[in-house]
Coordinates of C-alpha atoms in Angstrom, one line a residue:
X1 CA 110.5 25.7 23.2
X2 CA 107.9 28.4 22.6
X3 CA 105.3 25.8 21.8
X4 CA 105.9 24.0 25.0
X5 CA 105.5 27.2 27.0
X6 CA 102.3 28.0 25.1
X7 CA 100.9 24.5 25.8
X8 CA 101.9 24.8 29.5
X9 CA 100.2 28.2 29.8
X10 CA 97.0 26.8 28.1
X11 CA 97.0 23.8 30.4
X12 CA 97.4 26.2 33.4
X13 CA 94.5 28.4 32.2
X14 CA 92.3 25.3 31.7
X15 CA 93.2 23.9 35.2
X16 CA 92.5 27.2 36.9
X17 CA 89.2 27.6 35.1
X18 CA 88.2 24.1 36.2
X19 CA 89.1 24.9 39.8
X20 CA 87.1 28.2 39.7
X21 CA 84.0 26.4 38.3
X22 CA 84.4 23.7 40.9
X23 CA 84.6 26.2 43.8
X24 CA 81.6 28.1 42.5
X25 CA 79.5 24.9 42.2
X26 CA 80.5 24.0 45.8
X27 CA 79.5 27.4 47.0
X28 CA 76.2 27.2 45.2
X29 CA 75.6 23.7 46.6
X30 CA 76.3 25.0 50.2
X31 CA 73.9 27.9 49.7
X32 CA 71.2 25.5 48.5
X33 CA 71.8 23.2 51.4
X34 CA 71.5 26.1 53.9
X35 CA 68.2 27.3 52.5
X36 CA 65.2 26.0 54.4
X37 CA 62.4 25.5 51.9
X38 CA 58.7 25.9 52.8
X39 CA 56.1 23.2 52.6
X40 CA 56.0 21.3 49.3
X41 CA 52.7 22.9 48.0
X42 CA 51.9 26.0 50.1
X43 CA 48.5 27.6 49.6
X44 CA 48.7 30.4 47.2
X45 CA 46.7 33.4 48.4
X46 CA 45.9 35.9 45.6
X47 CA 43.9 39.1 45.9
X48 CA 40.4 39.1 44.4
X49 CA 40.5 39.4 40.6
X50 CA 44.1 38.1 40.3
X51 CA 43.4 34.4 39.8
X52 CA 44.7 32.3 36.9
X53 CA 42.5 32.7 33.8
X54 CA 40.4 29.7 32.8
X55 CA 41.3 27.8 29.6
X56 CA 38.2 29.3 27.8
X57 CA 39.4 32.8 28.8
X58 CA 42.9 32.0 27.5
X59 CA 41.5 30.8 24.2
X60 CA 39.4 33.9 23.7
X61 CA 42.5 36.1 23.9
X62 CA 44.3 34.2 21.3
X63 CA 44.3 35.4 17.7
X64 CA 45.5 33.9 14.4
X65 CA 49.0 35.1 13.4
X66 CA 49.3 33.4 10.1
X67 CA 48.0 30.6 7.9
X68 CA 49.0 27.0 8.0
X69 CA 49.7 25.6 4.5

């Protein structure tokens, strides 16, 4: 009898957890649907001196951290 009660309680906990996750996913989906995104690729305006570094500048900042056998 105790085993049956324990199994029923476990099944109830699993079912309530599944319901909670389902409701949170639905809430998240509704929030995403309500959000109005901007244009696909808006122009990125950066202040002078804050542009992305060039590949050569990135390579100059790298240093060796170990040896390859």
